[in-house]
JSON list of C-alpha atoms in Angstrom, two decimals:
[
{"chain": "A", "resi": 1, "resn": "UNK", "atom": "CA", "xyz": [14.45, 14.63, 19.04]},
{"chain": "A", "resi": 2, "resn": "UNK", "atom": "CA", "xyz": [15.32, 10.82, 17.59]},
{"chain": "A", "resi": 3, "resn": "UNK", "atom": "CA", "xyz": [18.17, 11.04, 15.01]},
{"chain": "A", "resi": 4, "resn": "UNK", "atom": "CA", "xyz": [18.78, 8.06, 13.03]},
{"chain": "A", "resi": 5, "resn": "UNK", "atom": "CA", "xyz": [21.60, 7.07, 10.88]},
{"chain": "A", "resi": 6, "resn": "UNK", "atom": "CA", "xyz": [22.47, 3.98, 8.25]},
{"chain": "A", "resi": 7, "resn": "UNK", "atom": "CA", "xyz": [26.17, 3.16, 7.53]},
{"chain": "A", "resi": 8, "resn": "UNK", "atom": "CA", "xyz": [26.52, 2.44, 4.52]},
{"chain": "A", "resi": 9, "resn": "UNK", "atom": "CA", "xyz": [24.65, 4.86, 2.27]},
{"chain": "A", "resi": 10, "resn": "UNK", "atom": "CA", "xyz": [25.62, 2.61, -1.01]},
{"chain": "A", "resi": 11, "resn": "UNK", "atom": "CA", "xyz": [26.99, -0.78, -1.38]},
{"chain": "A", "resi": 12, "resn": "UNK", "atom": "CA", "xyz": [27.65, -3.03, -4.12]},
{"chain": "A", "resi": 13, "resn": "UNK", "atom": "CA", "xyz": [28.95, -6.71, -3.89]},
{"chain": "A", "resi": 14, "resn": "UNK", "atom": "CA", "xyz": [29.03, -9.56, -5.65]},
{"chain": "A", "resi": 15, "resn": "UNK", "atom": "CA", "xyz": [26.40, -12.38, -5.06]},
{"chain": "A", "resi": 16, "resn": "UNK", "atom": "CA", "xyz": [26.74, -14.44, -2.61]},
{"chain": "A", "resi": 17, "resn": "UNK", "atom": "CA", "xyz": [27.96, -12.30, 0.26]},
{"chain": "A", "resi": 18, "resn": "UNK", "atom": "CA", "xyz": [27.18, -12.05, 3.39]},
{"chain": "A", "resi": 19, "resn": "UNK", "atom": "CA", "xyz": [26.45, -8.35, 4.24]},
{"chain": "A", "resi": 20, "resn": "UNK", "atom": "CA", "xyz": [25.30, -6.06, 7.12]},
{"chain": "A", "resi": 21, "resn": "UNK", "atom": "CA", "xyz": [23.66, -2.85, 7.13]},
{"chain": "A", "resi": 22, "resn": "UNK", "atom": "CA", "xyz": [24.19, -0.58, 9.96]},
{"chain": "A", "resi": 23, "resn": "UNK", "atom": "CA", "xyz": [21.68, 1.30, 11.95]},
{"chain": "A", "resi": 24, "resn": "UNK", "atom": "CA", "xyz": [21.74, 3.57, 14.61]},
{"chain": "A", "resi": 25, "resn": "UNK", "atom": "CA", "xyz": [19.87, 6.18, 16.81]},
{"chain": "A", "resi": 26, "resn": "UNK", "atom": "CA", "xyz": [20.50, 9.18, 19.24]},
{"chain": "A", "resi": 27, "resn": "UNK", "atom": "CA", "xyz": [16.92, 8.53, 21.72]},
{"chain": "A", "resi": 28, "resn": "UNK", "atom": "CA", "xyz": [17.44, 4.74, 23.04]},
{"chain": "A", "resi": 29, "resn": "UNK", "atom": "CA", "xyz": [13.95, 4.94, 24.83]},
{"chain": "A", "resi": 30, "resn": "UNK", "atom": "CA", "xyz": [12.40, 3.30, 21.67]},
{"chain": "A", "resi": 31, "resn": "UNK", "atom": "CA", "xyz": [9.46, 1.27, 21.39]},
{"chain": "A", "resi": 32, "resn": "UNK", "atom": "CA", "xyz": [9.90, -0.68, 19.04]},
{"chain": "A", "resi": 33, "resn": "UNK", "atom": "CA", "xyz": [12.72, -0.88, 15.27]},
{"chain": "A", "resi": 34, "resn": "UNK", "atom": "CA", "xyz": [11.55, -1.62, 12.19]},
{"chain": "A", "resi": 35, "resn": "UNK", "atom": "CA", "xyz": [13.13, -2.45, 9.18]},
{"chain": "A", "resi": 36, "resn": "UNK", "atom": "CA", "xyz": [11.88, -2.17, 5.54]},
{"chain": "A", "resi": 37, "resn": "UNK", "atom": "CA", "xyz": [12.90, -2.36, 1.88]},
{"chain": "A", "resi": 38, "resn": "UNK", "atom": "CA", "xyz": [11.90, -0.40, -0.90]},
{"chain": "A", "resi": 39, "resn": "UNK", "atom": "CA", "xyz": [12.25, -0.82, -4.62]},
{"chain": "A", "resi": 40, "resn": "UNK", "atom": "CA", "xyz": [12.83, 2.38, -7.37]},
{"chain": "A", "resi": 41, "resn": "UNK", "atom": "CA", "xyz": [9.58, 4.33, -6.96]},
{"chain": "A", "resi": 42, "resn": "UNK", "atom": "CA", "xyz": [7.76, 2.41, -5.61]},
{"chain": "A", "resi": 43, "resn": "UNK", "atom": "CA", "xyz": [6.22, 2.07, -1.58]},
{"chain": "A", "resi": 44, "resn": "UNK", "atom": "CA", "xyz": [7.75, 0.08, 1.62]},
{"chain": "A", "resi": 45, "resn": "UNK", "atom": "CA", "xyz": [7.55, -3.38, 2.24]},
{"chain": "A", "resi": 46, "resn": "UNK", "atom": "CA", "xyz": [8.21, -4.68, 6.31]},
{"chain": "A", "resi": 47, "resn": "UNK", "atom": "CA", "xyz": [10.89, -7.44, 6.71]},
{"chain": "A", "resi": 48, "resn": "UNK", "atom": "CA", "xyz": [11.01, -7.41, 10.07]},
{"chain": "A", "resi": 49, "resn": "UNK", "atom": "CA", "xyz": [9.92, -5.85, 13.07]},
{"chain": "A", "resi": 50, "resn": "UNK", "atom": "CA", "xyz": [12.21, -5.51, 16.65]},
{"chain": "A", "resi": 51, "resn": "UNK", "atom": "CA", "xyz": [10.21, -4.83, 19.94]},
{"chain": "A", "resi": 52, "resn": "UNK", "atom": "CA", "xyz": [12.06, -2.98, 22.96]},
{"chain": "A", "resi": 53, "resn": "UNK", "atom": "CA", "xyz": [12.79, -6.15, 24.56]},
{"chain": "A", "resi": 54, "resn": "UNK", "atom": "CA", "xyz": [13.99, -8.43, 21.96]},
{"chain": "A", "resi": 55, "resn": "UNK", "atom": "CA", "xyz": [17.98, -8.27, 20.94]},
{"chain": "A", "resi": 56, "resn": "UNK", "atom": "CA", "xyz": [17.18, -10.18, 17.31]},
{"chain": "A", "resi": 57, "resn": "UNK", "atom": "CA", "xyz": [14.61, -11.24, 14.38]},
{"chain": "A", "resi": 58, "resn": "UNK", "atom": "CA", "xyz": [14.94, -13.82, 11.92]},
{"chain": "A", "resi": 59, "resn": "UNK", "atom": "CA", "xyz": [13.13, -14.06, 8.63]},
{"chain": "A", "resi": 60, "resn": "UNK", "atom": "CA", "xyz": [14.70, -16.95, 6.06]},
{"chain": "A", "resi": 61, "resn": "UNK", "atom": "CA", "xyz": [18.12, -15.16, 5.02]},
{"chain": "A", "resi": 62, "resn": "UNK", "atom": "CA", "xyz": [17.65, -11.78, 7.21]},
{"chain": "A", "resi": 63, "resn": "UNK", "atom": "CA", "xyz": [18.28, -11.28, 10.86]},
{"chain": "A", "resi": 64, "resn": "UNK", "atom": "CA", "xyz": [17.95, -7.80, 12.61]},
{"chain": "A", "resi": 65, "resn": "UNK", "atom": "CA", "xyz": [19.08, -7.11, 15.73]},
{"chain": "A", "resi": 66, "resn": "UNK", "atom": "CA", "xyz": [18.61, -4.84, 18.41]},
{"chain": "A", "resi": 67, "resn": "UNK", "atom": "CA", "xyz": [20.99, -3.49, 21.02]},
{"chain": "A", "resi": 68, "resn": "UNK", "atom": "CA", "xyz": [19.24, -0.41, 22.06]},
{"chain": "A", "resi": 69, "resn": "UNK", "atom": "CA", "xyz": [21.06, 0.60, 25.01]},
{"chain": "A", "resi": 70, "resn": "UNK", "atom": "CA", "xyz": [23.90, 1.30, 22.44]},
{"chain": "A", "resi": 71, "resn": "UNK", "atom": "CA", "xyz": [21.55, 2.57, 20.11]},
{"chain": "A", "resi": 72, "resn": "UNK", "atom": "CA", "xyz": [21.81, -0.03, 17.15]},
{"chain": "A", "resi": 73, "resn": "UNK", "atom": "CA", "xyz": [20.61, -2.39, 14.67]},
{"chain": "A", "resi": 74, "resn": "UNK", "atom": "CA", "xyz": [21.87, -4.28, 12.51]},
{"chain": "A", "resi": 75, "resn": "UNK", "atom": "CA", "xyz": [20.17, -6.07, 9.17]},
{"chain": "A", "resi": 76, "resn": "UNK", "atom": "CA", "xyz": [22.00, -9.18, 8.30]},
{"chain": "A", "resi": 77, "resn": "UNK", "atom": "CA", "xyz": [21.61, -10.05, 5.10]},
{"chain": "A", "resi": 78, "resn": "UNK", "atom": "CA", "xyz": [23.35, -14.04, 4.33]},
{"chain": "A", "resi": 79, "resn": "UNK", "atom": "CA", "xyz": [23.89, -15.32, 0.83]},
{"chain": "A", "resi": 80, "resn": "UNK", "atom": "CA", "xyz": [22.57, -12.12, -0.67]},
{"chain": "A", "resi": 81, "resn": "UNK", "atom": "CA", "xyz": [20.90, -12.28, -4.55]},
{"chain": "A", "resi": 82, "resn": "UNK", "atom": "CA", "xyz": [20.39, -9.72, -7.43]},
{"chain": "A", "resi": 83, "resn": "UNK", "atom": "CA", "xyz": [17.25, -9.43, -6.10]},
{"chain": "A", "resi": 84, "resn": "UNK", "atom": "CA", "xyz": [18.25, -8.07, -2.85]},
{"chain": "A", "resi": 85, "resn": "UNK", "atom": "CA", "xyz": [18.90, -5.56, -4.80]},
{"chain": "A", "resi": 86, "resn": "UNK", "atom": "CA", "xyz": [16.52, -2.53, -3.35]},
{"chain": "A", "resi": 87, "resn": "UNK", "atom": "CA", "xyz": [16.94, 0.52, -0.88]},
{"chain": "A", "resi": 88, "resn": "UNK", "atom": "CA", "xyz": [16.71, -0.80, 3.18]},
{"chain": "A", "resi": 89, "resn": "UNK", "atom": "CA", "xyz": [15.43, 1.63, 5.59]},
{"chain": "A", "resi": 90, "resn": "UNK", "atom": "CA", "xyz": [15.57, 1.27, 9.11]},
{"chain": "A", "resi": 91, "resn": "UNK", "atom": "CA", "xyz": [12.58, 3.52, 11.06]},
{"chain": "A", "resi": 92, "resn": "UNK", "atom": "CA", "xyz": [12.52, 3.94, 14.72]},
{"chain": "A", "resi": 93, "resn": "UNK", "atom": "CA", "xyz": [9.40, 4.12, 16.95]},
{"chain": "A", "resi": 94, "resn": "UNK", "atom": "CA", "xyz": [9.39, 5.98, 20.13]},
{"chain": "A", "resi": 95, "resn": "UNK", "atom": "CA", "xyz": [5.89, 5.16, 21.16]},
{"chain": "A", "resi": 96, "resn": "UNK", "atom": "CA", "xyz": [3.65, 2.27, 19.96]},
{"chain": "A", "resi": 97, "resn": "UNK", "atom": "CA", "xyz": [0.93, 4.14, 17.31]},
{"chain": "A", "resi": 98, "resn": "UNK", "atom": "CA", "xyz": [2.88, 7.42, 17.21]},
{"chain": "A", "resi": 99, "resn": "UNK", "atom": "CA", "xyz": [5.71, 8.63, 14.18]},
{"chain": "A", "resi": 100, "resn": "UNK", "atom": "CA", "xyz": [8.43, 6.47, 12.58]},
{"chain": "A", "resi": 101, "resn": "UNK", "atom": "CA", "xyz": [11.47, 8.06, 12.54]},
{"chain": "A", "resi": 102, "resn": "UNK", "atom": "CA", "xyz": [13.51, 7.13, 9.43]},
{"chain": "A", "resi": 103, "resn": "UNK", "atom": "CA", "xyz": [17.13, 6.75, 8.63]},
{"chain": "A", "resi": 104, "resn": "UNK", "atom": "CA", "xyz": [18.59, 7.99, 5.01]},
{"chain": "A", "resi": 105, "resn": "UNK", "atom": "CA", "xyz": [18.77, 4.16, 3.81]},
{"chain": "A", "resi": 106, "resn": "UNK", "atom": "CA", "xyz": [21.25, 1.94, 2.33]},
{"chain": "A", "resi": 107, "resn": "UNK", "atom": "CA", "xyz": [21.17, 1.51, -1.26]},
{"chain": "A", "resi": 108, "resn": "UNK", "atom": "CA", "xyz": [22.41, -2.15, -2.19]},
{"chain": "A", "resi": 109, "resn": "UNK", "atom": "CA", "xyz": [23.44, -3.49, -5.49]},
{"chain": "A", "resi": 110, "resn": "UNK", "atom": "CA", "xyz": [24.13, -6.91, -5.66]},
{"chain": "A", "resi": 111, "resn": "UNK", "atom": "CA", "xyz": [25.92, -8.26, -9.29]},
{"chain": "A", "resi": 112, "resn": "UNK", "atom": "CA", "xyz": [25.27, -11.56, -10.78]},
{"chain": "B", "resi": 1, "resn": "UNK", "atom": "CA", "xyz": [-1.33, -6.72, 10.02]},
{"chain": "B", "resi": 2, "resn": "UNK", "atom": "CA", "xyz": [-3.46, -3.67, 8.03]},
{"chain": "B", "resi": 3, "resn": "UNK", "atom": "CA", "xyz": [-3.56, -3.68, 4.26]},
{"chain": "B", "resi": 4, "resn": "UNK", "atom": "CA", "xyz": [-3.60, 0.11, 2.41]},
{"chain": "B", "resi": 5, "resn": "UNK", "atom": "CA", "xyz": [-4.81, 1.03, -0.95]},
{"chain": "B", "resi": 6, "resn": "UNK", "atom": "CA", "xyz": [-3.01, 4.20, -2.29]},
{"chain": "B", "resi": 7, "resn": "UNK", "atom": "CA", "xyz": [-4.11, 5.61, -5.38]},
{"chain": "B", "resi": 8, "resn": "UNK", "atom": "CA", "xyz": [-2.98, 7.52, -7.83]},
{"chain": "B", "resi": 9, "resn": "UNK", "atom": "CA", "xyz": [0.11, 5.19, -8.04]},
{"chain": "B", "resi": 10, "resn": "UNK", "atom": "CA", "xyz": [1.24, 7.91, -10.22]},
{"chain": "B", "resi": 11, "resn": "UNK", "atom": "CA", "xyz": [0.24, 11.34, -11.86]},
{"chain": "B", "resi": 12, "resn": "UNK", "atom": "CA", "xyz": [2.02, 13.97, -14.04]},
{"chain": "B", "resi": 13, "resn": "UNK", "atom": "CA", "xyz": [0.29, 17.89, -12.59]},
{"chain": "B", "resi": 14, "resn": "UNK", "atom": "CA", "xyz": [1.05, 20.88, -14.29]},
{"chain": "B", "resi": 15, "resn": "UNK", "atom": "CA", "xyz": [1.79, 23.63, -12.16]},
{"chain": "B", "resi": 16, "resn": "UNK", "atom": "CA", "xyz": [-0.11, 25.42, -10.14]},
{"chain": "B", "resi": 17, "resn": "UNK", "atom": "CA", "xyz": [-2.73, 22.46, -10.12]},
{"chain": "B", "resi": 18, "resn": "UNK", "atom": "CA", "xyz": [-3.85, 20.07, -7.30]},
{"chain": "B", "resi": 19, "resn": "UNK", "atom": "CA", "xyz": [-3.96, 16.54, -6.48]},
{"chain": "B", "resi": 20, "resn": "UNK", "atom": "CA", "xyz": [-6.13, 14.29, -4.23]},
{"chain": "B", "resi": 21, "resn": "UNK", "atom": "CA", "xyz": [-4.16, 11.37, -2.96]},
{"chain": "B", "resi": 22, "resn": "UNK", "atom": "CA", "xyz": [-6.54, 8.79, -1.30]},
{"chain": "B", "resi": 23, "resn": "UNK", "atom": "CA", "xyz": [-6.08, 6.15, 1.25]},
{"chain": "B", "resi": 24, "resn": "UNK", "atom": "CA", "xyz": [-8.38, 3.21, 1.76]},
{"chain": "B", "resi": 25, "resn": "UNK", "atom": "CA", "xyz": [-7.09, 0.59, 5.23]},
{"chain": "B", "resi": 26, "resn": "UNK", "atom": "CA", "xyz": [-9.10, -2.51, 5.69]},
{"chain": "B", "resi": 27, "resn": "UNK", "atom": "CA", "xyz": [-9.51, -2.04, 9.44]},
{"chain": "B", "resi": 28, "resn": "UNK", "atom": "CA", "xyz": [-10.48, 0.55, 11.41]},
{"chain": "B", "resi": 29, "resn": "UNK", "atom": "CA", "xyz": [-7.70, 2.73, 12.93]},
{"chain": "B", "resi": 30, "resn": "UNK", "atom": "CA", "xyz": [-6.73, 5.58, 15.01]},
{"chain": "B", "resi": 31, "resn": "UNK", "atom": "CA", "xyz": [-4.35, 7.20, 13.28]},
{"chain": "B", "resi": 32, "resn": "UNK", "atom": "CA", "xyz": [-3.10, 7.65, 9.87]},
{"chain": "B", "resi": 33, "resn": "UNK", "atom": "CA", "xyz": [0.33, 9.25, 8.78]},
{"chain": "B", "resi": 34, "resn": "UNK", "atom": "CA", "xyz": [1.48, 11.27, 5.72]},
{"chain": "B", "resi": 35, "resn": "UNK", "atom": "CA", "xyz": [4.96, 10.86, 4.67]},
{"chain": "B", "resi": 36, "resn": "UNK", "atom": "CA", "xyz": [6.79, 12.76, 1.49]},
{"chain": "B", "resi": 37, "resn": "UNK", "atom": "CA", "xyz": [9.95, 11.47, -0.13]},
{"chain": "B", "resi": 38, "resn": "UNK", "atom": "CA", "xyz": [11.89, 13.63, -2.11]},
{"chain": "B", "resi": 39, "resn": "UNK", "atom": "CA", "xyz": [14.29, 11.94, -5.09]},
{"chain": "B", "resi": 40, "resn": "UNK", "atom": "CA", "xyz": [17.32, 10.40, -3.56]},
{"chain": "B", "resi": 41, "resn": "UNK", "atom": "CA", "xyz": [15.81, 11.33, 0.22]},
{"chain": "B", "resi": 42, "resn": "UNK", "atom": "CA", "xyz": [14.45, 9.38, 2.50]},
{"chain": "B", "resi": 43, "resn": "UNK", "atom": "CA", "xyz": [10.90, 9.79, 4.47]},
{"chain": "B", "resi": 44, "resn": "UNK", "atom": "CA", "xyz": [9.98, 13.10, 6.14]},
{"chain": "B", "resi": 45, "resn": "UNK", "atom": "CA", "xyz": [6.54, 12.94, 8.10]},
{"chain": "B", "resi": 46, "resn": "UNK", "atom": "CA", "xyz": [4.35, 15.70, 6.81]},
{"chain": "B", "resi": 47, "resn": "UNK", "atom": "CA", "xyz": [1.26, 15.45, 9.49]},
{"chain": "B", "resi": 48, "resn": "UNK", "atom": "CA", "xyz": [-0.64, 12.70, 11.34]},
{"chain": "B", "resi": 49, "resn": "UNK", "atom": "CA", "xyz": [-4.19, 12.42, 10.95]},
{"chain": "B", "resi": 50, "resn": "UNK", "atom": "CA", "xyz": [-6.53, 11.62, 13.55]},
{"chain": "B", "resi": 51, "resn": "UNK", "atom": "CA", "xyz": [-10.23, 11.00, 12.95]},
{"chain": "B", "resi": 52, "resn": "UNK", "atom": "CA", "xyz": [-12.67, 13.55, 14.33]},
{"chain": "B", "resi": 53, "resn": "UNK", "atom": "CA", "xyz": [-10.23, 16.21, 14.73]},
{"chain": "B", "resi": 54, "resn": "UNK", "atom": "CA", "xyz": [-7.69, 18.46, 12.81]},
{"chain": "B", "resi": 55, "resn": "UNK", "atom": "CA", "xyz": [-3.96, 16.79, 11.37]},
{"chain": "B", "resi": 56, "resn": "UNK", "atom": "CA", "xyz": [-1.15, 17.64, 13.30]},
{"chain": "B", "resi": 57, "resn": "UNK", "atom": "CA", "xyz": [1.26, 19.17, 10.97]},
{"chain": "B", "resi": 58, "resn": "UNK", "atom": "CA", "xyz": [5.23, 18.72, 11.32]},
{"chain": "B", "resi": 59, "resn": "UNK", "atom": "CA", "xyz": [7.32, 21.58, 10.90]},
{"chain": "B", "resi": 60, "resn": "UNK", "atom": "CA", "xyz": [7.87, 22.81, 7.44]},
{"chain": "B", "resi": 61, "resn": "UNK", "atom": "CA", "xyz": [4.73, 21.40, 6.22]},
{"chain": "B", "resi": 62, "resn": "UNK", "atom": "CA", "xyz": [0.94, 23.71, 6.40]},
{"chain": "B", "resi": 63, "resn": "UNK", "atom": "CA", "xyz": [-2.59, 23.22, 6.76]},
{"chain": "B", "resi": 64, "resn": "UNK", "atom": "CA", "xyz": [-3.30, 25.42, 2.94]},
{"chain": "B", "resi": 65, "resn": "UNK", "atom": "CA", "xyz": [-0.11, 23.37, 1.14]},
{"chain": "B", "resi": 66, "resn": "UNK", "atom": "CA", "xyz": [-1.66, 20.08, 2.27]},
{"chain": "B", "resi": 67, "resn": "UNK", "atom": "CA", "xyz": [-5.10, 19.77, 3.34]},
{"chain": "B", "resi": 68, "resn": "UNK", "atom": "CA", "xyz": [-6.06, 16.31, 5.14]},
{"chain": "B", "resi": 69, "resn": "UNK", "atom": "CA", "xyz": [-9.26, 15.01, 5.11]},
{"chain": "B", "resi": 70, "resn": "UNK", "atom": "CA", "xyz": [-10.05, 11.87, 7.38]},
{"chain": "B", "resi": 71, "resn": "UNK", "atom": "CA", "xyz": [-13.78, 11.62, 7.70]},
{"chain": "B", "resi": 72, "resn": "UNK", "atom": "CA", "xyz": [-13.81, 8.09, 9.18]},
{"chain": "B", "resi": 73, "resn": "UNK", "atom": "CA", "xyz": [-11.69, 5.13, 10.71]},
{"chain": "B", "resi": 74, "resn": "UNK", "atom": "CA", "xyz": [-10.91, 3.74, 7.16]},
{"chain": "B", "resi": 75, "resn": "UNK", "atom": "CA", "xyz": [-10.22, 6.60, 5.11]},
{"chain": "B", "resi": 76, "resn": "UNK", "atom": "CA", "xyz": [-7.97, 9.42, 4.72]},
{"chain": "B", "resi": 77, "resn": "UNK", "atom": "CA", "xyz": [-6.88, 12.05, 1.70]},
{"chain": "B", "resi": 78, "resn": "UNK", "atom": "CA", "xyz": [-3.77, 14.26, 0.88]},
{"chain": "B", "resi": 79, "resn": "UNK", "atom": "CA", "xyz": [-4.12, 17.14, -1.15]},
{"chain": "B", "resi": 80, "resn": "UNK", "atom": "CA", "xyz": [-1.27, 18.43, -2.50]},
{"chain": "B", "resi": 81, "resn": "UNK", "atom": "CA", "xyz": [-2.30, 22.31, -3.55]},
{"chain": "B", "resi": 82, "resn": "UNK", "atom": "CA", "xyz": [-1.14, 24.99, -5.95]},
{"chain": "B", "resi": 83, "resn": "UNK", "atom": "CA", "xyz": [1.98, 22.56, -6.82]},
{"chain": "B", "resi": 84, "resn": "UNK", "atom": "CA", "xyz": [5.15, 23.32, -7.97]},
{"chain": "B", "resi": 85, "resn": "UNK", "atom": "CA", "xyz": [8.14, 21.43, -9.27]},
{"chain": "B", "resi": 86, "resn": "UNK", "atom": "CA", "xyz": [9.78, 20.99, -5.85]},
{"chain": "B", "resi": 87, "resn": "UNK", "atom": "CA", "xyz": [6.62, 19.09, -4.55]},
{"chain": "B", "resi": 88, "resn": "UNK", "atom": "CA", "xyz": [7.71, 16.36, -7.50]},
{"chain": "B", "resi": 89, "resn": "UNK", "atom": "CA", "xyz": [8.21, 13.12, -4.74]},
{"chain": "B", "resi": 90, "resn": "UNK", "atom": "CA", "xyz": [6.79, 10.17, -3.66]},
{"chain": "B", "resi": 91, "resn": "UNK", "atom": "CA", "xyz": [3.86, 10.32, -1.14]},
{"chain": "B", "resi": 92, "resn": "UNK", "atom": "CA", "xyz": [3.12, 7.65, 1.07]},
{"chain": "B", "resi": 93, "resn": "UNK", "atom": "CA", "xyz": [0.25, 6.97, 3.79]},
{"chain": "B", "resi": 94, "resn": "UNK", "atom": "CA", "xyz": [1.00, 4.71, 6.66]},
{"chain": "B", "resi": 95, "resn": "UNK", "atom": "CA", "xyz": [-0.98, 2.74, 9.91]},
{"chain": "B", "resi": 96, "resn": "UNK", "atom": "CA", "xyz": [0.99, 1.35, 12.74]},
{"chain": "B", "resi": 97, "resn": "UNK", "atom": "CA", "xyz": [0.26, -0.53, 15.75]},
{"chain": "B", "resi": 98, "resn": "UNK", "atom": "CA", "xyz": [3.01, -1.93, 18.61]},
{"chain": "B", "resi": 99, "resn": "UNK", "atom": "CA", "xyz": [2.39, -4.87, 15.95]},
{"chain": "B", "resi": 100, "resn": "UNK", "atom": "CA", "xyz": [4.53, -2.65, 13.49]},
{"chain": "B", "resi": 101, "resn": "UNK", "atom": "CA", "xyz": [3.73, -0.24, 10.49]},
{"chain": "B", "resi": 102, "resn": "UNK", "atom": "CA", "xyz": [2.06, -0.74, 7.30]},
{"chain": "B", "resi": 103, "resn": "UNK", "atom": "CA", "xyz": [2.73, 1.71, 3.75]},
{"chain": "B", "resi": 104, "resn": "UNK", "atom": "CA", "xyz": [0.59, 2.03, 0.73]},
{"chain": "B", "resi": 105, "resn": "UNK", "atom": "CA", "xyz": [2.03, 1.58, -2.25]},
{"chain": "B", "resi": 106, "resn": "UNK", "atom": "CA", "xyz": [2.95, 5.35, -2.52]},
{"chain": "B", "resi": 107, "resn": "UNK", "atom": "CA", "xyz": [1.93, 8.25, -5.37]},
{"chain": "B", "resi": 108, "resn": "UNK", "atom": "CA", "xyz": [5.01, 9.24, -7.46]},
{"chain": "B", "resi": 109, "resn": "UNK", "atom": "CA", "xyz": [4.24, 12.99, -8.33]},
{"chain": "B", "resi": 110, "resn": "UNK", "atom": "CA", "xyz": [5.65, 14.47, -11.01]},
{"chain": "B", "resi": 111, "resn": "UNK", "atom": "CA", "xyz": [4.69, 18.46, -11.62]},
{"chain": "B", "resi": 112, "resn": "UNK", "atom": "CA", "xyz": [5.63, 19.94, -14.74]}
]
């Protein structure tokens, strides 16, 4: 059964930082990582998406990569912003269409 | 990728009541997924709905506690029956291809 973990649970920093959140899992035949953010009480939103064979994803100030033979992922987040500030979940998918399998989250705080 | 419409965004139930959560995708698709999050948790899957056949239920989680309906390609429901206090969380619906997965917007359930 996939297990999967995110180091740090909390983290607050000042703007500006560069940061990186820490994801990994126990099955490394995945499909495919994803990873997502999510305000207070409110749904998911995608920012990005890491297929088997890729190592990394960029998207303006994230990159995510992938080593899965380790069983990782990493969210780099550069020049981070109060409005960064949000819950990021990392989900795994062991086969394309089935289950995500969902770590416990980071909760980041970034002060002005 | 798929868009969702999720509604109620919200609802306060008194106990012992049910709700309906619907689910609206703008393309057709195989299979649709039920997720609960508890405050402070992350997401658990509660059961993946297929169309044209019963929801497969994850452990924990029954058929009379949450009924599925998914009477076409496009459309699902949750029910959320006889509810209690501990059932106060956010529910979420979800699509996914190899492409990556889409969320509604979630319902944030509140029973008093």
């Amino acid at each position: 059964k996939q297990e999967v973990t995110q180091i740090p649970a909390a983290l607050s920093v000042p703007e500006g930082e560069n940061l990186v959140l820490n994801c990994s899992f126990t099955d490394s035949a995945i499909y495919n990582l994803q990873w997502f953010r999510q305000d207070p009480g409110k749904g998911l939103t995608s920012l990005l998406l890491i297929q088997s064979s890729q190592r990394e994803q960029t998207s303006g100030r994230l990159n995510a990569s992938l080593d899965k033979s380790s069983g990782r992922s990493t969210l780099y987040i550069a020049a981070s912003q109060p409005g960064d500030s949000a819950t990021y979940l990392c989900a795994v998918n062991n086969n394309a269409g089935n289950m995500l399998t969902f770590g416990g989250g980071t909760r980041l705080m970034v002060k002005p | 990728s798929a868009v969702i419409s999720q509604k109620p965004s919200r609802d306060i139930c008194q106990r012992g009541t049910s709700l309906t959560i619907q689910c609206q995708v703008d393309s057709q698709v195989t299979m649709m997924f039920w997720y609960r999050q508890q405050p402070g948790q992350s997401l658990t899957l509660i059961a993946t709905a297929n169309q044209g056949s019963e929801a497969t239920y994850e452990s924990g989680f029954v058929i009379d506690k949450f009924p599925i309906s998914r009477p076409n390609l496009t459309f699902s429901t949750l029910t959320v029956s006889n509810m209690s206090p501990e059932d106060s969380s956010i529910y979420l619906c979800s699509v996914g291809r190899g492409s990556g997965y889409t969320f509604g917007s979630g319902t944030r359930l509140t029973v008093v």
